[in-house]
Tab-separated table of C-alpha atoms and ligand atoms in Angstrom:
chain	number	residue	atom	x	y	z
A	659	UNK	CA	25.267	-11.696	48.356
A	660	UNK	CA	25.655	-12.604	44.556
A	661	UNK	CA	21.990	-13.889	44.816
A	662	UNK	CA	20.690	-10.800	46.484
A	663	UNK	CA	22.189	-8.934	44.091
A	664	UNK	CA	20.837	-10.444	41.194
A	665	UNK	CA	17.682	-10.768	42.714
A	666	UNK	CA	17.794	-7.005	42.757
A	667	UNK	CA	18.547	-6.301	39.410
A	668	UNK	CA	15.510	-8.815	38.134
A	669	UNK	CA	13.648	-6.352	40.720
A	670	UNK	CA	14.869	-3.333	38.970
A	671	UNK	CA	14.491	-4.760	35.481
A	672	UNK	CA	10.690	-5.815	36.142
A	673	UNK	CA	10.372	-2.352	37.648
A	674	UNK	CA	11.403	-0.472	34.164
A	675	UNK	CA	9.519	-2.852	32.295
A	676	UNK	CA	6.677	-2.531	33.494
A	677	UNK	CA	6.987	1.256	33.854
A	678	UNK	CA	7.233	1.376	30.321
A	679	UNK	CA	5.154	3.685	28.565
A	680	UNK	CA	4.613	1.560	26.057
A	681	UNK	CA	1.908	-0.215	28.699
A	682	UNK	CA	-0.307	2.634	27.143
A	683	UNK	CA	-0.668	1.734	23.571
A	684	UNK	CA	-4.061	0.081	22.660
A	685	UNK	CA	-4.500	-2.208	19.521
A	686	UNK	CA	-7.761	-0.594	17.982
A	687	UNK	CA	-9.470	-3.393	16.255
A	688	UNK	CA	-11.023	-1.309	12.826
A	689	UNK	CA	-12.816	-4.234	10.931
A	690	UNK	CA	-11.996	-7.739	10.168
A	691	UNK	CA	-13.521	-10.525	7.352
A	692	UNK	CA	-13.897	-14.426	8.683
A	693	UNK	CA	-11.723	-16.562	6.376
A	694	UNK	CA	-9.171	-14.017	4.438
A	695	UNK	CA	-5.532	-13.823	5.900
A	696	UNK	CA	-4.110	-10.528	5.229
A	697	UNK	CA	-0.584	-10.453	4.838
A	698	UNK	CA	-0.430	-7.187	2.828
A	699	UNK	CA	-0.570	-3.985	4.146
A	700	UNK	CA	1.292	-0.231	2.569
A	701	UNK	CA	0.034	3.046	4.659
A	702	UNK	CA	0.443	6.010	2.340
A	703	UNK	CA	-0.849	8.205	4.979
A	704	UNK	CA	-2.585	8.753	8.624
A	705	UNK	CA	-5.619	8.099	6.203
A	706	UNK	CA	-4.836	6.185	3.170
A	707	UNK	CA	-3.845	2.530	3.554
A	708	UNK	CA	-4.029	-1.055	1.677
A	709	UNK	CA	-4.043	-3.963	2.367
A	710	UNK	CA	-4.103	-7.253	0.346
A	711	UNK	CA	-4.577	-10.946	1.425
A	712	UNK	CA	-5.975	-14.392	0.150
A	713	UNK	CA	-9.154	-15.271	-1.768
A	714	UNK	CA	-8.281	-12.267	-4.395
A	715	UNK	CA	-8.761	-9.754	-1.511
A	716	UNK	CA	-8.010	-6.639	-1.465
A	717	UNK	CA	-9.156	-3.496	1.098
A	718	UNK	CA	-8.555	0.029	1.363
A	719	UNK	CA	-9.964	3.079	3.395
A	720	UNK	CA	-9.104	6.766	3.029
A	721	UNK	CA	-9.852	8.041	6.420
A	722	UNK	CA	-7.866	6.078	8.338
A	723	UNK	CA	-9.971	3.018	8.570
A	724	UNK	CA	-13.026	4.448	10.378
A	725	UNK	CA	-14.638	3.078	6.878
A	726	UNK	CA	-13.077	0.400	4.754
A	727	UNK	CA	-13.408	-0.683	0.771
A	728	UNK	CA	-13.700	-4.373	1.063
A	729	UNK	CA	-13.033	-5.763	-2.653
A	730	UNK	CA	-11.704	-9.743	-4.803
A	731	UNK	CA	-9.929	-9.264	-7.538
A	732	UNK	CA	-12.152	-10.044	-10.864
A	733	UNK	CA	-10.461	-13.686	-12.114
A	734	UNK	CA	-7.746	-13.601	-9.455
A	735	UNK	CA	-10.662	-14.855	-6.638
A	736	UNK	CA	-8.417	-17.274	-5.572
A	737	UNK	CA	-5.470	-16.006	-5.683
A	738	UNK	CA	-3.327	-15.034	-3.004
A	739	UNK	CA	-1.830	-11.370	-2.908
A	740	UNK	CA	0.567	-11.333	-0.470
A	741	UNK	CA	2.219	-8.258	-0.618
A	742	UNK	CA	1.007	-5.097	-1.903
A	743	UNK	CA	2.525	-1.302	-2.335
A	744	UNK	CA	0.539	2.055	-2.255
A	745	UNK	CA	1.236	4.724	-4.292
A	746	UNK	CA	-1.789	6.707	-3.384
A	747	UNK	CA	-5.558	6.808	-2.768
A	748	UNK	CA	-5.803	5.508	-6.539
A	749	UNK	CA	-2.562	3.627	-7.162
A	750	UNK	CA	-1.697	0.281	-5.899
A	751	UNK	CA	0.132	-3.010	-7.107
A	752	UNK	CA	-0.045	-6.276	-5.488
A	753	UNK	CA	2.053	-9.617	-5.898
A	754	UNK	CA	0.254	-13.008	-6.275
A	755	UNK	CA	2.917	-15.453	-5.446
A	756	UNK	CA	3.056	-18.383	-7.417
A	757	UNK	CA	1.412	-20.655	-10.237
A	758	UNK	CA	1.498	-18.373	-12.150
A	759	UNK	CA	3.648	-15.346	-10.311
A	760	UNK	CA	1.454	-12.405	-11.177
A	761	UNK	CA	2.007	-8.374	-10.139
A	762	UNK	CA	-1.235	-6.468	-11.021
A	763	UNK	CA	-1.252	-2.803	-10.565
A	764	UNK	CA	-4.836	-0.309	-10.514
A	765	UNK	CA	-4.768	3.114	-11.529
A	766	UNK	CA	-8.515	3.935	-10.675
A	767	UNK	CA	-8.778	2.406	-6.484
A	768	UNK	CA	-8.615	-0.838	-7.187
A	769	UNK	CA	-11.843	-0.496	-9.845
A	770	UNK	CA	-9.772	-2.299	-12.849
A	771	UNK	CA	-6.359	-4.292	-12.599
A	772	UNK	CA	-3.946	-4.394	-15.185
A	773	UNK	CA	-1.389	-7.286	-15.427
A	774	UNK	CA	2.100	-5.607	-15.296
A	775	UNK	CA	4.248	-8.769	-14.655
A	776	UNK	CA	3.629	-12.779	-15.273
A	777	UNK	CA	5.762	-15.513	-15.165
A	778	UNK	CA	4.685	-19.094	-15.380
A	779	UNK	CA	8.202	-20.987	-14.258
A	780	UNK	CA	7.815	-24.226	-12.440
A	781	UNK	CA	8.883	-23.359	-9.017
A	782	UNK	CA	8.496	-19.612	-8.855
A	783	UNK	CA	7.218	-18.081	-6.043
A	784	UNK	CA	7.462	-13.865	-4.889
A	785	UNK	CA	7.785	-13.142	-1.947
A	786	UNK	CA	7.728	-9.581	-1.291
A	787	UNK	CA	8.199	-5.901	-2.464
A	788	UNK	CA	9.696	-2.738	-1.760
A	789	UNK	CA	9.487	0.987	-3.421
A	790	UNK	CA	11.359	3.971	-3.245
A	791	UNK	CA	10.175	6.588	-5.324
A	792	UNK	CA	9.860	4.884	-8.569
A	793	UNK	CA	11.871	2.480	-8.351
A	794	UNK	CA	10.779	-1.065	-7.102
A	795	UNK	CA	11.931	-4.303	-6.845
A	796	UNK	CA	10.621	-8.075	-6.043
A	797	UNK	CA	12.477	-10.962	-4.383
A	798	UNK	CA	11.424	-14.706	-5.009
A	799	UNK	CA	12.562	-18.045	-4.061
A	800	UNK	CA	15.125	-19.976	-5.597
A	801	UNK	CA	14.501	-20.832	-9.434
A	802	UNK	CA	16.862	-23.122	-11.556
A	803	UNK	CA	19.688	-22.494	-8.973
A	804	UNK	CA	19.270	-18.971	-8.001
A	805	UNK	CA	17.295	-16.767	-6.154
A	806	UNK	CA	14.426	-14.689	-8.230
A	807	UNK	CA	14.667	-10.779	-8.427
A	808	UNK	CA	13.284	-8.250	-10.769
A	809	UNK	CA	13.313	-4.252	-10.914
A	810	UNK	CA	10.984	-1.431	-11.947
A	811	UNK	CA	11.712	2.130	-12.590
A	812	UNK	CA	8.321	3.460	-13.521
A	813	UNK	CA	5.999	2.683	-10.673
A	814	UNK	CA	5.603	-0.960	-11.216
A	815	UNK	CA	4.033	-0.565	-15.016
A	816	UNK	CA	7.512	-2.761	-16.382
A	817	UNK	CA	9.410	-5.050	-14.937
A	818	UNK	CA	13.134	-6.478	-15.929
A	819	UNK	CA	15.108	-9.424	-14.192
A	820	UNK	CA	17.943	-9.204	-12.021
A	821	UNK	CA	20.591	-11.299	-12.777
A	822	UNK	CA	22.238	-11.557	-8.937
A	823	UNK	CA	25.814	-11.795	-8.741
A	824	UNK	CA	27.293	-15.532	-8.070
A	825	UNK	CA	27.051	-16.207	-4.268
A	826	UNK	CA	24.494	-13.195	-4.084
A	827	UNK	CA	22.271	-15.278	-6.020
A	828	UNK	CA	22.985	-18.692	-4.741
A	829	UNK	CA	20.685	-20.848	-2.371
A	830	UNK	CA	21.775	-23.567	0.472
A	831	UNK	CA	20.038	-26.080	0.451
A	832	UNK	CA	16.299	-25.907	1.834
A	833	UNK	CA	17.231	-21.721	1.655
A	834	UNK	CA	14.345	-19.570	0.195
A	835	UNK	CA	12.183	-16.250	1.560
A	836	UNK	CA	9.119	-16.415	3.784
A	837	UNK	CA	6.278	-14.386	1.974
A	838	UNK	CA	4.829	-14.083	5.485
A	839	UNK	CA	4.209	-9.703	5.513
A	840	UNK	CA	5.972	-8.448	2.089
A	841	UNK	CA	8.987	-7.100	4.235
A	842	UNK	CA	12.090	-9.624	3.920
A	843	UNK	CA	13.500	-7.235	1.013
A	844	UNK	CA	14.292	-3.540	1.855
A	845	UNK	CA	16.030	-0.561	0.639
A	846	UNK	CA	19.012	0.942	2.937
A	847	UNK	CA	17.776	4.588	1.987
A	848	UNK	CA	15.093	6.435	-0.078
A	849	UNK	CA	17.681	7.958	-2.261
A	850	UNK	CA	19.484	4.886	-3.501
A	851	UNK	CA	17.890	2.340	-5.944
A	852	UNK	CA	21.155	0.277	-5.873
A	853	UNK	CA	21.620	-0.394	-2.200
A	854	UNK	CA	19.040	-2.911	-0.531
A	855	UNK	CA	18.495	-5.786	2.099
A	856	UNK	CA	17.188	-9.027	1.615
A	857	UNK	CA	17.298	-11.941	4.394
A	858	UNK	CA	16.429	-15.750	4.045
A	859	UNK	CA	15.023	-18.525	6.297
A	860	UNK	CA	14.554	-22.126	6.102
A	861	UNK	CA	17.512	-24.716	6.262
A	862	UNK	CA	20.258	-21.655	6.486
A	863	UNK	CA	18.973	-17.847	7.344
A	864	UNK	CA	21.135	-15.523	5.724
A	865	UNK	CA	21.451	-11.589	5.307
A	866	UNK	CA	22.181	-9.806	1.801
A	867	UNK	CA	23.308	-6.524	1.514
A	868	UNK	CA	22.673	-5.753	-2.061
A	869	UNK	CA	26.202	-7.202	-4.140
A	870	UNK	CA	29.096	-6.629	-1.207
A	871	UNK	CA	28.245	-8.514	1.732
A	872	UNK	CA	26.592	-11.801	2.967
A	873	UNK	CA	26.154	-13.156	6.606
A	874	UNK	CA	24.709	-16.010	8.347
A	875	UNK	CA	21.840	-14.573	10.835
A	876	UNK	CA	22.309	-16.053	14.426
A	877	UNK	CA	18.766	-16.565	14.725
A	878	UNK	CA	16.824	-19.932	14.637
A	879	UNK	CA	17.669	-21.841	11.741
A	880	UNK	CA	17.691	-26.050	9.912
A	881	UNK	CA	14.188	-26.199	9.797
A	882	UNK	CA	11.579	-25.079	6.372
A	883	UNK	CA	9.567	-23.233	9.422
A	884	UNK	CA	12.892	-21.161	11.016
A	885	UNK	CA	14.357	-18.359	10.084
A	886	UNK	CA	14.428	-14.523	9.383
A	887	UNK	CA	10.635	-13.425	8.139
A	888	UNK	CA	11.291	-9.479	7.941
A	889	UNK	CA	13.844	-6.885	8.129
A	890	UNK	CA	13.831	-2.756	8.798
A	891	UNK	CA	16.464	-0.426	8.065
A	892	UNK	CA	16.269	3.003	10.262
A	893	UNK	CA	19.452	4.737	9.151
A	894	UNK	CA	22.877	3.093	10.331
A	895	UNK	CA	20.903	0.755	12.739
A	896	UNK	CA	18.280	-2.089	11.790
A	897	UNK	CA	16.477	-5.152	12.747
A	898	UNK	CA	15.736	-8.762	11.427
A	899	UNK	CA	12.776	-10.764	13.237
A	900	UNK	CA	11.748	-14.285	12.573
A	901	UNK	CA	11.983	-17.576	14.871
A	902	UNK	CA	10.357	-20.471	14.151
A	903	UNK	CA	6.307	-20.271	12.874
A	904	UNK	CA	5.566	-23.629	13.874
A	905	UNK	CA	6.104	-23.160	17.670
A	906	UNK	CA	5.232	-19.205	17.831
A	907	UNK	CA	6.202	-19.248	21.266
A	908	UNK	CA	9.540	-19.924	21.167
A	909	UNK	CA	11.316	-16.186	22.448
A	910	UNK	CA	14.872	-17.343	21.378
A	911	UNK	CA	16.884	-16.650	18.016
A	912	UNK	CA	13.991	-14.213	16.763
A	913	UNK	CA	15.608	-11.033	16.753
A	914	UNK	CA	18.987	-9.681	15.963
A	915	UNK	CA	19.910	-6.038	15.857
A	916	UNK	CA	21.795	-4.904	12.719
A	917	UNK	CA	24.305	-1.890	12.761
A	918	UNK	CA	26.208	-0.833	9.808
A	919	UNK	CA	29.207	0.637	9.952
A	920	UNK	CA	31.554	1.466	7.018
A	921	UNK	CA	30.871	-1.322	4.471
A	922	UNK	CA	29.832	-4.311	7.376
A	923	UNK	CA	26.968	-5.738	9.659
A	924	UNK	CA	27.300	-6.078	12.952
A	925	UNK	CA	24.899	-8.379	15.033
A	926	UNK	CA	23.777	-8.056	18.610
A	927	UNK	CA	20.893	-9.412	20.227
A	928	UNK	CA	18.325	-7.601	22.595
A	929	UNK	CA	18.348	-7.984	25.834
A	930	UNK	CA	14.803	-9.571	26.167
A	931	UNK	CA	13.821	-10.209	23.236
A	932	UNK	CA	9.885	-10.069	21.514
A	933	UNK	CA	7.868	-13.283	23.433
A	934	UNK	CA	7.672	-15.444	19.980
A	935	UNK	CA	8.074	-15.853	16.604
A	936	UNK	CA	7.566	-12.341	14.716
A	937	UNK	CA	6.818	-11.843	10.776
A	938	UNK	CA	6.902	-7.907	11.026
A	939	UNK	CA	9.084	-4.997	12.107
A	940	UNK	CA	8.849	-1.504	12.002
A	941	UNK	CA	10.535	1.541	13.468
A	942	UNK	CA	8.076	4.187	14.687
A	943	UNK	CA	11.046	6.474	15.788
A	944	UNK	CA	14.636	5.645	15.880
A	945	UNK	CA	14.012	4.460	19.202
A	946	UNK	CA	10.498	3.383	19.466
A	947	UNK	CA	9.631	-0.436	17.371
A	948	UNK	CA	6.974	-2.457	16.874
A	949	UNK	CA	6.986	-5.906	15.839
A	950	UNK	CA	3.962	-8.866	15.217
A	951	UNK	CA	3.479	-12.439	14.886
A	952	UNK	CA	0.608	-15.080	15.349
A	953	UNK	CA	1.886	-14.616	19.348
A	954	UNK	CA	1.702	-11.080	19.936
A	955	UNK	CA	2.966	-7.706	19.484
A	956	UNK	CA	5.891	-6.142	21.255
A	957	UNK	CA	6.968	-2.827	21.835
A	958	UNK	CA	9.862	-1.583	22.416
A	959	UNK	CA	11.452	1.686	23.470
A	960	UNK	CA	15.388	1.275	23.235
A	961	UNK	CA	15.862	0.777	20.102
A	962	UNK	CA	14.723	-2.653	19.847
A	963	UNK	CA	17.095	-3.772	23.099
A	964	UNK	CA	14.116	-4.607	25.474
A	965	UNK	CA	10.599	-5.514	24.238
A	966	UNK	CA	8.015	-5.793	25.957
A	967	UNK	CA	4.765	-7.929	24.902
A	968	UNK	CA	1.441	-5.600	24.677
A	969	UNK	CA	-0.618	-7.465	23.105
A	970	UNK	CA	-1.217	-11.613	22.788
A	971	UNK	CA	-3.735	-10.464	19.298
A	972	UNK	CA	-2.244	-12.699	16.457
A	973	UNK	CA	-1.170	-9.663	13.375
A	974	UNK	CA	0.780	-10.872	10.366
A	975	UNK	CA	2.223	-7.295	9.169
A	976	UNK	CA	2.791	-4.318	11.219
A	977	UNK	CA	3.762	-0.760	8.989
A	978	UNK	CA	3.835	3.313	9.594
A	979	UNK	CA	2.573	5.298	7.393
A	980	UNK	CA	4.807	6.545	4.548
A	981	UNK	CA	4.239	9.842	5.262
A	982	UNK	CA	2.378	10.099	8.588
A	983	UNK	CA	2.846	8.404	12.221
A	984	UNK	CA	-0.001	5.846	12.705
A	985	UNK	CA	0.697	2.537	12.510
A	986	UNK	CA	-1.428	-0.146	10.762
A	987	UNK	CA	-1.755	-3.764	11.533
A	988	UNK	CA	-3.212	-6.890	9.347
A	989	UNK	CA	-3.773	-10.408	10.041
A	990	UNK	CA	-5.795	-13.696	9.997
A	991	UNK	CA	-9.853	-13.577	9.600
A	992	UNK	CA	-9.695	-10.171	7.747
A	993	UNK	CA	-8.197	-8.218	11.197
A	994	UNK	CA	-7.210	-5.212	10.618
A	995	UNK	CA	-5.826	-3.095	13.212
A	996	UNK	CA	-4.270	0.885	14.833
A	997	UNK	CA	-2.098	1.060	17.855
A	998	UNK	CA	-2.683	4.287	19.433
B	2131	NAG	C1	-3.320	11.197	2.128
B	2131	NAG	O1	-3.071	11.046	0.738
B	2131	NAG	C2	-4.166	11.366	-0.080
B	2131	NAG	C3	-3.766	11.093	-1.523
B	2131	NAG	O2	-3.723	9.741	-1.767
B	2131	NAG	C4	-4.580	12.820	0.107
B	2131	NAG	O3	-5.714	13.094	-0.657
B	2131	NAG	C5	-4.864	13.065	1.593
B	2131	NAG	O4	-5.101	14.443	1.792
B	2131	NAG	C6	-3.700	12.626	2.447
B	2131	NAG	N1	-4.089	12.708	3.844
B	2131	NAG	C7	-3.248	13.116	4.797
B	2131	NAG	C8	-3.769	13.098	6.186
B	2131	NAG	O5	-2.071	13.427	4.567
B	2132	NAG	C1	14.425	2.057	-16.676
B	2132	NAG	O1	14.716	0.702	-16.974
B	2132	NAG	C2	14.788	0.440	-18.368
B	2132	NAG	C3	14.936	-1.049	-18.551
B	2132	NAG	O2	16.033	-1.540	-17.863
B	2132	NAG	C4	15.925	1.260	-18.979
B	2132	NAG	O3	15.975	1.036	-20.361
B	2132	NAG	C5	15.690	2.746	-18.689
B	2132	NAG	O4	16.792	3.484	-19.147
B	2132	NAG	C6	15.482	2.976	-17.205
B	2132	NAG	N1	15.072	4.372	-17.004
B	2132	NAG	C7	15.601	5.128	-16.061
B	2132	NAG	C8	15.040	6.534	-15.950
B	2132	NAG	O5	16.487	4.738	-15.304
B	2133	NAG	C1	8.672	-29.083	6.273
B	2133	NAG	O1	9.215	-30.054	7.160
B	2133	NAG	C2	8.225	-30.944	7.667
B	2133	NAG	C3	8.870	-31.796	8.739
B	2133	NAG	O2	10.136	-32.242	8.340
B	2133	NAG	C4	7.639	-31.757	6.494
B	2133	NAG	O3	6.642	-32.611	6.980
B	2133	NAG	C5	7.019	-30.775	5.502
B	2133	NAG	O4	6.551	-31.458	4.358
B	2133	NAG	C6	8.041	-29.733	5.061
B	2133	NAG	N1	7.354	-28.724	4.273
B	2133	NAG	C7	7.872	-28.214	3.171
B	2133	NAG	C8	7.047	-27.154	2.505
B	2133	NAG	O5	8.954	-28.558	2.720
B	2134	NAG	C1	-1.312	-13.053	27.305
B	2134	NAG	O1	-1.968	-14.205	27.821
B	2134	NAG	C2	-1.394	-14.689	29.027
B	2134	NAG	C3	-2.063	-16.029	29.369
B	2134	NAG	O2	-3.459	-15.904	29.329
B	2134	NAG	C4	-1.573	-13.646	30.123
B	2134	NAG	O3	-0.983	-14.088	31.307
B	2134	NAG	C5	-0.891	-12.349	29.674
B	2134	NAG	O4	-1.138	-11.318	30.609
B	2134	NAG	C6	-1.400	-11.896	28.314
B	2134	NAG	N1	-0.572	-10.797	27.844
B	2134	NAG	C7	-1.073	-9.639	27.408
B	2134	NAG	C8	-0.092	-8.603	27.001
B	2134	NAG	O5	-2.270	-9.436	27.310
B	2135	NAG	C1	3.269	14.462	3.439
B	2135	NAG	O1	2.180	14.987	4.158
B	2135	NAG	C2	2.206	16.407	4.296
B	2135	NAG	C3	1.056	16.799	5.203
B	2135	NAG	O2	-0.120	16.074	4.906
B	2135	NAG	C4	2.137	17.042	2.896
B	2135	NAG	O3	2.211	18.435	3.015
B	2135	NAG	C5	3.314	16.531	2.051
B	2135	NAG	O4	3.201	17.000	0.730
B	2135	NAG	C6	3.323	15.013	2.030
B	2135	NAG	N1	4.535	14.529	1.360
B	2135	NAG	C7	4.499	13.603	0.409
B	2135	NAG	C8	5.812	13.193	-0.136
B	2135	NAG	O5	3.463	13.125	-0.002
């Protein structure tokens, strides 16, 4: 009887899963470059969209990708940019991670660069951006005992440090950020500069909410390859993925579900989870994600409770436009991507 019925449900589960919608959605391959791993990638519109990678690489289309700007960054050839943020058609910055750490920013598409932040410290390394409005900030691993963070108010044109409060600041040991799709820092809202997310991996995977609150993740965690490799916020609710990116397959401890309520987190884990280890999440609707790894891509309708796998393509960064409803993807050999 017990078996019967649980035989059911599995029947009943596969029968919504596969009835998903979701089945629908097509990954639209737009253009792709043999060599260059993209790992950048800001959507200012259905049209306009960046994206930035390695061997000084940088791309951009304005319609949407039917026709893309391929271009390498004059003295910066091989350099790699991985994370870059979109202002417009003609704006951009993007974050060269380490040896030296290096934020250039273009005012005229990506024509002429200007330097807007350097530092040369033995050991730095950025990991990844976010804007709202103005205001910006950057997240790097640990330097001489404490995490790396600095702030803009004007666009990205001046940076100042952060100094992080005591714990807020402090490694574990074998702690640091993966710079694997510019999205393990976030802000909670667009209207508050002082209130963002930022979640670790490695040894210990932790989650920082801004100066009030720090949690261990229960996702995958004691090795330099595990941990949490992006977060998204989508009003009280929100999402961490990671795993482990040395055995993508692995469909345990790779997503936890985030929901804030008065001043905590609380975790819960999906029901099925995404098929392997994921480096980028983002909500299309409240209800409707999408998240990527060197696996797949998974979709998922609930609110990130049941995913389902659509795609086995290998993507590094999945993002929505800012102001607009396509999604963009980016990945290894120059692969850039649309789900419709
Ligand atoms: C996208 O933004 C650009 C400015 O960067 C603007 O010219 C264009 O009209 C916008 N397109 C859409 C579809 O909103
Ligand atoms: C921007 O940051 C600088 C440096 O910290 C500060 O002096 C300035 O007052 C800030 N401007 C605004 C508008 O917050
Ligand atoms: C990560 O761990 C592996 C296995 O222990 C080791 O071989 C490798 O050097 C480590 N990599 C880094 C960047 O620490
Ligand atoms: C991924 O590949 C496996 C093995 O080839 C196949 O069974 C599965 O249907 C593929 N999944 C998708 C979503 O294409
Ligand atoms: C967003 O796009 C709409 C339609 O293209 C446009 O009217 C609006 O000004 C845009 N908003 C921002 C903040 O760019």
């Amino acid at each position: 009887m017990k078996k019967n019925r649980f035989h059911f449900l599995i029947l009943l589960l596969n029968i919504l899963v596969i009835n998903l919608p979701a089945l629908s959605q097509k990954i639209h391959l737009l253009d792709s470059r043999e060599g260059v791993s993209l790992r950048g990638l800001s959507a200012v519109n259905d049209s306009v969209f960046w994206v930035s990678g390695s061997k000084g690489t940088v791309a951009k289309s304005a319609d949407g990708g039917k026709s893309m700007v391929w271009m390498q960054v004059k003295n910066y050839e091989e350099r790699d940019f991985r994370d870059i943020e979109a202002f417009d058609s003609k704006t951009a910055i993007i974050m060269a991670v380490d040896a030296p750490a290096v934020i250039l920013k273009t005012y005229d598409g990506g024509m002429n660069w200007k330097k807007v932040f350097e530092d040369s410290t033995k050991g730095m390394f950025l990991d990844a951006m976010d804007f709202t409005g103005k205001n910006g900030i950057v997240i790097g691993d640990p330097v001489k005992g404490s995490f790396f963070m600095a702030a803009t108010n004007d666009s990205g044109d001046n940076w100042h440090k952060i100094n992080l409060k005591d714990s807020f600041g402090f490694p574990f040991k074998g702690e640091a950020f993966f710079a694997a799709s510019g999205s393990n820092i976030v802000f909670k809202n667009q209207q508050d500069k002082l209130n963002f997310l930022y979640v670790s991996g490695g040894e210990v995977s932790r989650i920082f909410w801004q100066d009030h609150l720090i949690k261990k993740l229960p996702m995958l965690q004691g090795k330099n390859s595990t941990g949490a490799n992006a977060i998204a916020i989508n009003k009280n609710k929100g999402i961490v993925v990671g795993g482990d990116f040395s055995a993508d397959t692995i469909d345990q401890g790779n997503c936890v579900l985030l929901d804030f309520t008065l001043q905590d987190i609380q975790f819960s884990k999906p029901e099925i989870p995404p098929q392997g280890y994921r480096s980028s999440v983002c909500y299309i609707t409240g209800e409707k994600l999408i998240t990527c790894g060197t696996s797949g891509i998974d979709i998922s309708l609930d609110g990130g409770k049941i995913w389902k796998k659509i795609s086995n393509q290998s993507f590094h960064v999945c993002q929505i436009a800012k102001n607009g409803t396509k999604v963009f993807l980016a990945g290894s050999k120059g692969k850039i991507a649309f789900m419709e």
